[in-house]
Short mmCIF file of C-alpha atoms in Angstrom, two decimals:
data_model
loop_
_atom_site.label_atom_id
_atom_site.label_comp_id
_atom_site.label_asym_id
_atom_site.label_seq_id
_atom_site.Cartn_x
_atom_site.Cartn_y
_atom_site.Cartn_z
CA MET A 173 -73.38 -179.88 65.94
CA HIS A 174 -71.20 -180.34 62.84
CA ILE A 175 -72.76 -183.26 60.96
CA PRO A 176 -70.16 -185.51 59.28
CA ASP A 177 -70.65 -187.13 55.87
CA GLY A 178 -72.52 -190.43 55.82
CA PHE A 179 -75.08 -189.49 58.48
CA LEU A 180 -77.54 -187.94 56.05
CA ASN A 181 -79.23 -189.78 53.19
CA VAL A 182 -79.08 -188.57 49.61
CA ALA A 183 -82.51 -186.89 49.65
CA THR A 184 -81.70 -184.82 52.74
CA VAL A 185 -78.27 -183.93 51.36
CA ALA A 186 -79.79 -182.76 48.07
CA THR A 187 -82.54 -180.69 49.73
CA THR A 188 -80.29 -178.97 52.28
CA CYS A 189 -77.61 -178.30 49.65
CA ALA A 190 -80.19 -176.69 47.35
CA VAL A 191 -81.64 -174.52 50.15
CA SER A 192 -78.21 -173.48 51.41
CA ALA A 193 -76.91 -172.73 47.92
CA GLY A 194 -79.93 -170.46 47.38
CA GLY A 195 -79.45 -168.76 50.74
CA VAL A 196 -75.71 -168.24 50.31
CA GLY A 197 -76.23 -167.05 46.72
CA ASN A 198 -78.67 -164.45 47.97
CA ALA A 199 -76.28 -163.42 50.75
CA VAL A 200 -73.53 -162.93 48.13
CA ARG A 201 -75.84 -160.81 45.96
CA ILE A 202 -76.94 -158.64 48.89
CA ALA A 203 -73.39 -158.23 50.18
CA ASN A 204 -72.21 -157.21 46.71
CA ARG A 205 -74.96 -154.64 46.37
CA LYS A 206 -74.82 -153.12 49.84
CA LEU A 207 -71.14 -153.40 50.68
CA GLY A 208 -69.35 -153.61 47.39
CA GLU A 209 -66.53 -156.11 47.11
CA LYS A 210 -64.31 -153.56 48.78
CA HIS A 211 -65.34 -154.45 52.31
CA VAL A 212 -64.28 -158.02 51.75
CA PRO A 213 -61.06 -157.71 53.82
CA LEU A 214 -63.15 -156.70 56.83
CA MET A 215 -65.52 -159.66 56.39
CA GLY A 216 -62.53 -161.97 56.07
CA VAL A 217 -60.98 -160.77 59.30
CA LEU A 218 -64.34 -161.12 61.07
CA ALA A 219 -64.70 -164.68 59.75
CA ALA A 220 -61.27 -165.37 61.22
CA PHE A 221 -62.58 -163.82 64.47
CA ILE A 222 -65.49 -166.29 64.66
CA PHE A 223 -63.03 -169.10 63.96
CA ALA A 224 -60.67 -167.93 66.72
CA ALA A 225 -63.52 -167.24 69.18
CA GLN A 226 -64.68 -170.84 68.78
CA MET A 227 -61.35 -171.88 70.28
CA LEU A 228 -62.29 -170.32 73.64
CA ASN A 229 -64.25 -172.90 75.58
CA PHE A 230 -66.58 -171.97 78.38
CA PRO A 231 -67.70 -174.17 81.27
CA ILE A 232 -71.22 -175.65 81.36
CA ALA A 233 -72.81 -177.44 84.28
CA GLY A 234 -71.41 -180.87 85.09
CA GLY A 235 -67.79 -180.33 84.14
CA THR A 236 -68.44 -180.24 80.41
CA SER A 237 -67.59 -177.28 78.22
CA GLY A 238 -68.99 -175.80 75.07
CA HIS A 239 -67.88 -173.17 72.64
CA VAL A 240 -69.71 -170.39 70.87
CA ILE A 241 -71.19 -170.87 67.43
CA GLY A 242 -71.09 -167.10 67.05
CA ALA A 243 -73.84 -166.81 64.44
CA ALA A 244 -76.11 -164.73 66.69
CA LEU A 245 -73.25 -162.42 67.63
CA ALA A 246 -72.24 -161.92 63.99
CA ALA A 247 -75.87 -161.35 62.98
CA ILE A 248 -76.50 -158.79 65.75
CA LEU A 249 -73.32 -156.88 64.90
CA LEU A 250 -73.38 -157.06 61.09
CA GLY A 251 -76.85 -158.20 60.03
CA PRO A 252 -78.22 -161.65 59.13
CA TRP A 253 -77.05 -161.89 55.50
CA ALA A 254 -73.50 -160.88 56.36
CA SER A 255 -73.61 -163.47 59.12
CA VAL A 256 -74.78 -166.17 56.68
CA LEU A 257 -71.81 -165.35 54.46
CA ILE A 258 -69.31 -165.34 57.33
CA MET A 259 -70.65 -168.53 58.92
CA SER A 260 -70.60 -170.33 55.53
CA CYS A 261 -66.95 -169.43 55.08
CA VAL A 262 -66.13 -170.57 58.62
CA LEU A 263 -67.96 -173.88 58.07
CA ILE A 264 -66.30 -174.48 54.69
CA ALA A 265 -62.88 -173.90 56.24
CA GLN A 266 -63.70 -176.12 59.22
CA SER A 267 -64.81 -178.91 56.91
CA LEU A 268 -61.81 -178.66 54.58
CA ILE A 269 -59.06 -177.95 57.13
CA PHE A 270 -60.22 -179.76 60.26
CA GLN A 271 -62.67 -182.31 58.77
CA ASP A 272 -65.11 -180.88 61.31
CA GLY A 273 -68.36 -181.51 59.43
CA GLY A 274 -68.52 -183.29 56.08
CA LEU A 275 -68.24 -181.98 52.54
CA LEU A 276 -71.61 -183.19 51.30
CA ALA A 277 -73.10 -182.43 54.72
CA LEU A 278 -71.93 -178.84 54.27
CA GLY A 279 -75.37 -177.99 52.88
CA ALA A 280 -77.03 -179.15 56.09
CA ASN A 281 -74.41 -177.55 58.34
CA ILE A 282 -74.65 -174.19 56.56
CA PHE A 283 -78.42 -174.42 56.80
CA ASN A 284 -78.38 -175.13 60.56
CA MET A 285 -75.52 -173.02 61.86
CA GLY A 286 -75.49 -170.42 59.10
CA ILE A 287 -79.02 -169.68 57.92
CA VAL A 288 -81.24 -170.88 60.80
CA ALA A 289 -78.91 -169.62 63.55
CA SER A 290 -78.23 -166.22 61.93
CA PHE A 291 -81.82 -165.36 61.17
CA SER A 292 -83.33 -166.66 64.40
CA GLY A 293 -80.62 -164.92 66.42
CA TYR A 294 -81.04 -161.62 64.60
CA TYR A 295 -84.84 -161.47 64.63
CA LEU A 296 -85.19 -162.64 68.25
CA TYR A 297 -82.75 -159.86 69.20
CA ARG A 298 -84.71 -157.27 67.19
CA LEU A 299 -87.99 -158.52 68.69
CA VAL A 300 -86.74 -158.13 72.26
CA VAL A 301 -85.24 -154.70 71.53
CA SER A 302 -88.44 -153.44 69.87
CA ILE A 303 -90.62 -154.71 72.74
CA MET A 304 -88.44 -153.33 75.54
CA GLY A 305 -87.30 -150.18 73.77
CA GLU A 306 -83.76 -149.23 72.75
CA SER A 307 -81.64 -149.41 75.88
CA ARG A 308 -78.51 -151.10 77.16
CA ARG A 309 -80.59 -153.55 79.17
CA SER A 310 -82.82 -154.52 76.27
CA GLN A 311 -79.82 -155.04 74.00
CA LEU A 312 -78.14 -157.36 76.49
CA ILE A 313 -81.34 -159.34 77.11
CA GLY A 314 -81.95 -159.42 73.36
CA GLY A 315 -78.45 -160.75 72.84
CA PHE A 316 -79.02 -163.51 75.38
CA VAL A 317 -82.41 -164.50 73.94
CA GLY A 318 -81.16 -164.33 70.34
CA ALA A 319 -78.10 -166.44 71.07
CA TRP A 320 -80.04 -169.02 73.08
CA GLY A 321 -82.71 -169.25 70.37
CA SER A 322 -80.13 -169.57 67.60
CA VAL A 323 -78.37 -172.51 69.25
CA PHE A 324 -81.65 -174.19 70.21
CA LEU A 325 -83.27 -173.85 66.77
CA ALA A 326 -80.10 -174.92 64.96
CA SER A 327 -80.01 -178.08 67.08
CA VAL A 328 -83.70 -178.74 66.32
CA ALA A 329 -82.97 -178.41 62.59
CA CYS A 330 -80.01 -180.77 63.01
CA ALA A 331 -82.19 -183.33 64.84
CA LEU A 332 -84.87 -183.13 62.12
CA GLU A 333 -82.28 -183.79 59.41
CA LEU A 334 -80.89 -186.80 61.28
CA ALA A 335 -84.38 -188.19 61.84
CA LEU A 336 -85.43 -187.65 58.21
CA SER A 337 -82.32 -189.54 57.13
CA GLY A 338 -83.43 -192.52 59.23
CA VAL A 339 -80.37 -192.40 61.49
CA SER A 340 -82.45 -192.37 64.64
CA PRO A 341 -86.13 -191.90 65.49
CA LEU A 342 -87.35 -188.33 65.91
CA ALA A 343 -88.85 -189.06 69.32
CA VAL A 344 -85.36 -189.83 70.62
CA VAL A 345 -83.01 -187.57 68.70
CA LEU A 346 -85.09 -184.40 69.03
CA PRO A 347 -85.31 -184.26 72.84
CA ALA A 348 -81.68 -185.33 73.15
CA MET A 349 -80.24 -182.74 70.77
CA ALA A 350 -82.61 -179.96 71.85
CA GLY A 351 -82.11 -180.75 75.52
CA VAL A 352 -78.31 -180.67 75.38
CA HIS A 353 -78.32 -177.52 73.29
CA ALA A 354 -80.86 -175.75 75.49
CA LEU A 355 -78.10 -176.01 78.10
CA ILE A 356 -75.26 -175.02 75.76
CA GLY A 357 -77.46 -172.15 74.55
CA ILE A 358 -77.41 -170.63 78.04
CA GLY A 359 -73.64 -170.46 77.82
CA GLU A 360 -73.80 -169.00 74.34
CA GLY A 361 -76.38 -166.48 75.53
CA LEU A 362 -74.32 -165.35 78.52
CA ILE A 363 -71.20 -165.02 76.34
CA THR A 364 -73.05 -163.08 73.63
CA GLY A 365 -74.56 -160.77 76.24
CA GLY A 366 -71.15 -160.27 77.82
CA VAL A 367 -69.54 -159.48 74.47
CA LEU A 368 -72.29 -157.00 73.64
CA SER A 369 -71.92 -155.28 77.02
CA LEU A 370 -68.17 -154.90 76.47
CA VAL A 371 -68.67 -153.58 72.93
CA LEU A 372 -71.35 -151.16 74.20
CA ALA A 373 -69.00 -149.89 76.89
CA THR A 374 -65.95 -149.43 74.67
CA ARG A 375 -67.01 -149.02 71.03
CA ALA A 376 -70.76 -148.46 70.98
CA ASP A 377 -70.45 -147.12 67.42
CA LEU A 378 -69.80 -150.68 66.19
CA LEU A 379 -73.38 -151.62 67.09
CA LYS A 380 -74.66 -148.82 64.88
CA LEU A 381 -73.13 -150.26 61.69
CA ARG A 382 -75.39 -150.62 58.69
CA LYS A 383 -76.83 -154.13 58.83
CA ILE A 384 -77.01 -156.28 55.75
CA MET B 25 -46.68 -169.13 65.85
CA LYS B 26 -47.43 -172.46 67.46
CA HIS B 27 -49.95 -173.88 65.06
CA SER B 28 -48.55 -175.42 61.93
CA PHE B 29 -51.30 -178.02 62.29
CA LEU B 30 -53.39 -176.50 59.50
CA ASP B 31 -52.99 -178.34 56.20
CA HIS B 32 -50.05 -180.30 57.57
CA TYR B 33 -47.97 -182.23 54.96
CA SER B 34 -49.54 -180.25 52.11
CA GLU B 35 -46.09 -179.02 51.02
CA GLY B 36 -44.97 -182.53 50.06
CA ASN B 37 -44.08 -183.64 46.57
CA SER B 38 -45.75 -186.82 45.34
CA LEU B 39 -47.93 -187.95 42.50
CA ILE B 40 -51.02 -186.93 44.48
CA HIS B 41 -49.57 -183.58 45.55
CA ARG B 42 -48.86 -182.69 41.93
CA LEU B 43 -52.45 -183.25 40.75
CA ASP B 44 -54.54 -180.20 39.93
CA PRO B 45 -56.64 -179.09 42.96
CA ARG B 46 -59.77 -179.18 40.81
CA THR B 47 -59.18 -182.85 39.99
CA LYS B 48 -58.76 -183.64 43.68
CA LEU B 49 -61.82 -181.62 44.72
CA ILE B 50 -64.09 -183.28 42.17
CA THR B 51 -62.82 -186.80 42.80
CA SER B 52 -63.21 -186.33 46.58
CA LEU B 53 -66.76 -185.14 46.07
CA LEU B 54 -67.51 -188.11 43.77
CA PHE B 55 -65.95 -190.50 46.26
CA ILE B 56 -68.05 -189.18 49.16
CA LEU B 57 -71.16 -189.27 46.97
CA ALA B 58 -70.46 -192.89 46.00
CA VAL B 59 -69.82 -193.89 49.61
CA THR B 60 -72.95 -192.14 50.90
CA SER B 61 -75.23 -193.67 48.28
CA THR B 62 -74.03 -197.28 48.77
CA PRO B 63 -76.57 -199.45 50.65
CA PRO B 64 -75.27 -200.64 54.04
CA THR B 65 -75.53 -204.34 53.14
CA LYS B 66 -73.00 -204.12 50.31
CA TRP B 67 -69.99 -204.58 52.51
CA PRO B 68 -67.55 -205.66 49.72
CA ALA B 69 -68.04 -202.23 48.16
CA PHE B 70 -66.89 -200.55 51.37
CA ALA B 71 -63.80 -202.76 51.42
CA ILE B 72 -62.95 -201.62 47.90
CA TYR B 73 -63.49 -197.96 48.80
CA PHE B 74 -61.13 -198.43 51.72
CA CYS B 75 -58.51 -200.05 49.45
CA LEU B 76 -58.77 -197.14 47.01
CA ILE B 77 -58.13 -194.64 49.82
CA ALA B 78 -55.31 -196.77 51.21
CA ILE B 79 -53.58 -196.90 47.79
CA LEU B 80 -53.87 -193.12 47.41
CA LEU B 81 -52.58 -192.58 50.95
CA PHE B 82 -49.60 -194.82 50.18
CA LEU B 83 -48.89 -192.90 46.96
CA SER B 84 -49.11 -189.54 48.74
CA ARG B 85 -46.60 -190.63 51.45
CA VAL B 86 -48.65 -189.00 54.21
CA PRO B 87 -48.01 -190.91 57.50
CA ALA B 88 -50.84 -193.39 58.13
CA LEU B 89 -50.82 -192.89 61.90
CA TYR B 90 -51.35 -189.15 61.48
CA VAL B 91 -54.32 -189.78 59.20
CA LEU B 92 -55.77 -192.33 61.61
CA LYS B 93 -55.54 -189.90 64.52
CA ARG B 94 -57.12 -187.07 62.54
CA SER B 95 -59.97 -189.32 61.38
CA LEU B 96 -61.20 -189.73 64.97
CA VAL B 97 -62.93 -186.32 64.90
CA ILE B 98 -66.19 -188.10 64.04
CA MET B 99 -66.21 -189.87 67.41
CA PRO B 100 -68.43 -187.38 69.31
CA PHE B 101 -71.09 -187.67 66.63
CA VAL B 102 -70.82 -191.44 66.48
CA LEU B 103 -71.33 -191.60 70.25
CA LEU B 104 -74.40 -189.39 69.91
CA ILE B 105 -75.92 -191.97 67.53
CA ALA B 106 -74.60 -194.94 69.48
CA ILE B 107 -76.56 -194.06 72.63
CA PHE B 108 -79.77 -194.19 70.59
CA ILE B 109 -79.26 -197.72 69.34
CA PRO B 110 -80.97 -199.47 72.26
CA PHE B 111 -84.10 -197.54 71.46
CA PHE B 112 -84.61 -199.10 68.06
CA LYS B 113 -87.35 -201.43 69.23
CA GLU B 114 -88.45 -203.00 65.96
CA GLY B 115 -86.53 -205.88 64.42
CA GLU B 116 -84.84 -209.00 65.68
CA VAL B 117 -83.23 -208.60 69.08
CA ALA B 118 -79.48 -209.20 69.15
CA GLY B 119 -79.01 -208.95 72.87
CA SER B 120 -80.96 -207.83 75.87
CA TYR B 121 -79.52 -206.39 79.06
CA ASN B 122 -80.86 -205.24 82.36
CA ILE B 123 -79.23 -202.03 83.48
CA TRP B 124 -80.59 -201.12 86.90
CA LEU B 125 -84.26 -200.31 86.16
CA TRP B 126 -84.15 -200.26 82.40
CA GLN B 127 -84.62 -203.22 80.10
CA VAL B 128 -82.31 -202.36 77.21
CA SER B 129 -82.28 -204.40 74.04
CA VAL B 130 -79.97 -204.05 71.07
CA THR B 131 -81.58 -204.93 67.75
CA TYR B 132 -79.95 -205.92 64.47
CA SER B 133 -81.53 -202.99 62.67
CA GLY B 134 -80.03 -200.64 65.23
CA LEU B 135 -76.59 -202.17 64.82
CA GLN B 136 -76.92 -201.92 61.07
CA VAL B 137 -77.66 -198.19 61.29
CA LEU B 138 -74.59 -197.70 63.46
CA TRP B 139 -72.31 -199.67 61.13
CA ASN B 140 -73.74 -197.85 58.11
CA VAL B 141 -73.18 -194.41 59.59
CA VAL B 142 -69.75 -195.09 61.08
CA ILE B 143 -68.20 -196.69 58.00
CA LYS B 144 -69.56 -194.01 55.66
CA ALA B 145 -68.48 -191.14 57.89
CA TRP B 146 -65.06 -192.65 58.44
CA LEU B 147 -64.37 -193.28 54.73
CA SER B 148 -65.52 -189.76 53.84
CA ILE B 149 -63.30 -188.24 56.52
CA LEU B 150 -60.32 -190.23 55.26
CA SER B 151 -60.83 -188.86 51.75
CA LEU B 152 -61.12 -185.29 53.09
CA ILE B 153 -57.91 -185.69 55.12
CA LEU B 154 -56.20 -186.98 51.99
CA LEU B 155 -57.47 -183.95 50.07
CA THR B 156 -56.22 -181.38 52.57
CA SER B 157 -52.95 -183.14 53.40
CA THR B 158 -51.96 -183.10 49.75
CA THR B 159 -53.25 -179.67 48.71
CA LYS B 160 -52.29 -176.24 50.02
CA PHE B 161 -55.30 -174.23 51.18
CA THR B 162 -54.47 -171.41 48.77
CA SER B 163 -54.46 -173.75 45.76
CA LEU B 164 -57.67 -175.33 47.04
CA LEU B 165 -59.26 -171.87 47.02
CA LYS B 166 -57.90 -171.25 43.53
CA GLY B 167 -59.55 -174.49 42.43
CA LEU B 168 -62.83 -173.55 44.09
CA GLU B 169 -62.77 -170.19 42.31
CA GLN B 170 -62.26 -171.92 38.94
CA LEU B 171 -65.18 -174.19 39.80
CA LYS B 172 -67.41 -171.10 39.93
CA MET B 173 -67.63 -170.46 43.65
CA PRO B 174 -68.71 -166.81 44.16
CA ARG B 175 -65.66 -164.50 44.15
CA VAL B 176 -66.69 -162.73 47.36
CA MET B 177 -66.67 -166.03 49.22
CA VAL B 178 -63.30 -167.07 47.83
CA MET B 179 -61.89 -163.72 48.89
CA VAL B 180 -63.44 -163.84 52.37
CA LEU B 181 -62.01 -167.34 52.75
CA SER B 182 -58.55 -166.30 51.63
CA PHE B 183 -58.50 -163.32 54.02
CA MET B 184 -59.78 -165.53 56.77
CA TYR B 185 -57.00 -168.03 56.13
CA ARG B 186 -54.36 -165.27 56.23
CA TYR B 187 -55.56 -163.62 59.44
CA LEU B 188 -56.55 -166.79 61.23
CA PHE B 189 -52.98 -167.35 62.41
CA VAL B 190 -52.65 -163.77 63.65
CA LEU B 191 -55.92 -164.00 65.59
CA VAL B 192 -55.14 -167.44 67.00
CA ASP B 193 -51.84 -166.02 68.28
CA GLU B 194 -53.85 -163.19 69.81
CA VAL B 195 -56.13 -165.72 71.54
CA MET B 196 -53.12 -167.66 72.85
CA ARG B 197 -51.60 -164.49 74.32
CA MET B 198 -54.91 -163.56 75.96
CA LYS B 199 -55.25 -167.05 77.40
CA GLN B 200 -51.72 -166.89 78.78
CA ALA B 201 -52.39 -163.49 80.34
CA ARG B 202 -55.58 -164.78 81.93
CA ASP B 203 -54.00 -167.95 83.27
CA SER B 204 -51.06 -166.09 84.75
CA ARG B 205 -53.44 -163.75 86.56
CA ASN B 206 -55.76 -166.32 88.12
CA PHE B 207 -53.19 -169.10 88.65
CA GLY B 208 -54.93 -171.47 86.26
CA LYS B 209 -58.15 -171.60 88.29
CA GLN B 210 -61.49 -172.33 86.59
CA GLN B 211 -62.29 -169.32 84.46
CA ARG B 212 -65.55 -167.45 84.83
CA MET B 213 -68.08 -166.91 82.08
CA ARG B 214 -67.64 -163.16 82.38
CA THR B 215 -63.89 -163.41 81.66
CA VAL B 216 -64.48 -165.48 78.53
CA ALA B 217 -67.11 -162.99 77.35
CA ASN B 218 -64.74 -160.07 77.87
CA MET B 219 -61.98 -161.90 76.03
CA ILE B 220 -64.23 -162.57 73.06
CA GLY B 221 -65.44 -158.95 73.13
CA THR B 222 -61.88 -157.65 73.16
CA LEU B 223 -61.01 -160.07 70.38
CA PHE B 224 -63.93 -158.77 68.31
CA ILE B 225 -62.91 -155.12 68.73
CA ARG B 226 -59.28 -155.90 67.95
CA SER B 227 -60.28 -157.95 64.90
CA TYR B 228 -62.59 -155.24 63.67
CA GLU B 229 -59.95 -152.55 64.02
CA ARG B 230 -57.40 -154.81 62.36
CA GLY B 231 -59.83 -155.37 59.50
CA GLU B 232 -60.27 -151.62 59.07
CA ARG B 233 -56.49 -151.10 59.05
CA VAL B 234 -55.97 -153.91 56.53
CA TYR B 235 -58.67 -152.48 54.31
CA ALA B 236 -57.21 -148.95 54.51
CA ALA B 237 -53.72 -150.29 53.76
CA MET B 238 -55.05 -152.17 50.74
CA LEU B 239 -56.91 -149.09 49.46
CA ALA B 240 -53.68 -147.09 49.81
CA ARG B 241 -51.99 -149.66 47.57
CA GLY B 242 -54.65 -149.41 44.88
CA PHE B 243 -57.06 -152.25 45.81
CA ASP B 244 -60.20 -152.05 43.64
CA GLY B 245 -62.02 -155.20 44.70
CA GLN B 246 -60.07 -157.41 42.31
CA MET B 247 -57.38 -159.90 43.32
CA ARG B 248 -54.58 -160.55 40.87
CA THR B 249 -52.15 -163.43 41.24
CA LEU B 250 -49.42 -164.90 39.08
CA ASP B 251 -49.82 -168.63 39.61
CA ARG B 252 -52.08 -170.44 37.21
CA LEU B 253 -53.60 -173.87 37.58
CA SER B 254 -52.88 -176.38 34.89
CA PHE B 255 -55.05 -179.36 34.06
CA ARG B 256 -52.65 -181.91 32.58
CA LYS B 257 -52.71 -185.38 31.10
CA LEU B 258 -51.97 -186.83 34.54
CA ASP B 259 -55.17 -185.26 35.88
CA ALA B 260 -57.26 -186.62 33.01
CA CYS B 261 -55.84 -190.13 33.53
CA PHE B 262 -56.27 -190.01 37.30
CA GLY B 263 -59.78 -188.57 37.06
CA THR B 264 -61.09 -191.15 34.58
CA GLY B 265 -59.34 -194.03 36.34
CA PHE B 266 -60.69 -193.12 39.75
CA GLY B 267 -64.16 -192.35 38.36
CA LEU B 268 -64.32 -195.71 36.59
CA ALA B 269 -63.21 -197.52 39.74
CA LEU B 270 -66.01 -195.84 41.71
CA ILE B 271 -68.68 -196.58 39.11
CA LEU B 272 -67.60 -200.22 38.72
CA THR B 273 -67.61 -200.71 42.50
CA ASN B 274 -71.06 -199.18 42.76
CA LEU B 275 -72.47 -201.35 39.95
CA LEU B 276 -70.76 -204.67 40.60
CA TYR B 277 -71.10 -205.06 44.34
#
């Protein structure tokens, strides 16, 4: 879902860069206030964790494989703003080191996989947990729903940006992107649920961290 | 460690390597901006952009084959767009094919979109590869900090870069352990989830240890380093020269 440079037109680039800069700026402010710059080493190691976790592929139907985005997981464990910060750093490093996603397209990529994915993942999780009550089962289901929703909505945002840039018509790109990612989202959901169940079983205190 | 593939060749010593990271960051950004904003019909402009990149690549002495291989990362995205081309119905039809039940026609406007997107993405990727193959990641971060990127982000990025290698080694060991237990059979979703969960707990605990160790050594939220960046005459010449070339190309063609 990493959009390269050249796919988006100047108007879309400018809009998404402005929105993402605002979002990331706010995340920085909130992280500074609530965490202090002292917890930065921890955030850095967790950003490296998302990076490393993306190297583990999982099988999807039909012999293809996907890998986690990780935004929902980060948001559930640390809170949406922390997740925006971590995902932005991961995306910046991916763009600069691996050329995975463009430099000007960074605004759009941070918006899709950072802001949209973190917030949708976090609030879907909270919604499920508040409806079903605080329990192991509700947390796992919430994790699945949050992760699926985060991947799905991020792909919808990506499709909208491509269509607005005139790369391909909305009627084609939206079902294609959303359809593929509805499938990948199932994988992401199962993985996120699995990770949460392991964390709950071994270090449940980590899920009680103060969210930012 | 089995992964020296990150910022490969960045330790070299050439005219391009010696430029200030800020100069390289800003010129790359300008280059990508110029490429993205050029209309698709101005094909001489794209040829000139390519020549500019080729000259810089030659000066930096980074192997061309390596750059070419790395630049293929855009392929999945290009394919995603390519399958949509037949659906551009409007415009003059370039060719029409019958595939089983579907009548598929390729139009000129569709082909133009593909060419536009591919050439722009490819040129931008080439410039990014040039940037990272000639600049160490740490100096890149230093440059970003001087260009007013929030300090927290620069610090998160620099920690991430340091611990990335440690965690990737961890992942490799876990993969090896898994493969030696199930004889390389198709892994199950549950195994991957447990591996990621274990990785998270290990990373978190490592982060806590690193933080405690830094506190013990007097860390107060401030990073202090000795190396300074220097913006020299070479940077000014290169920056203006490259900028002028871009503007002229954009205006003339």
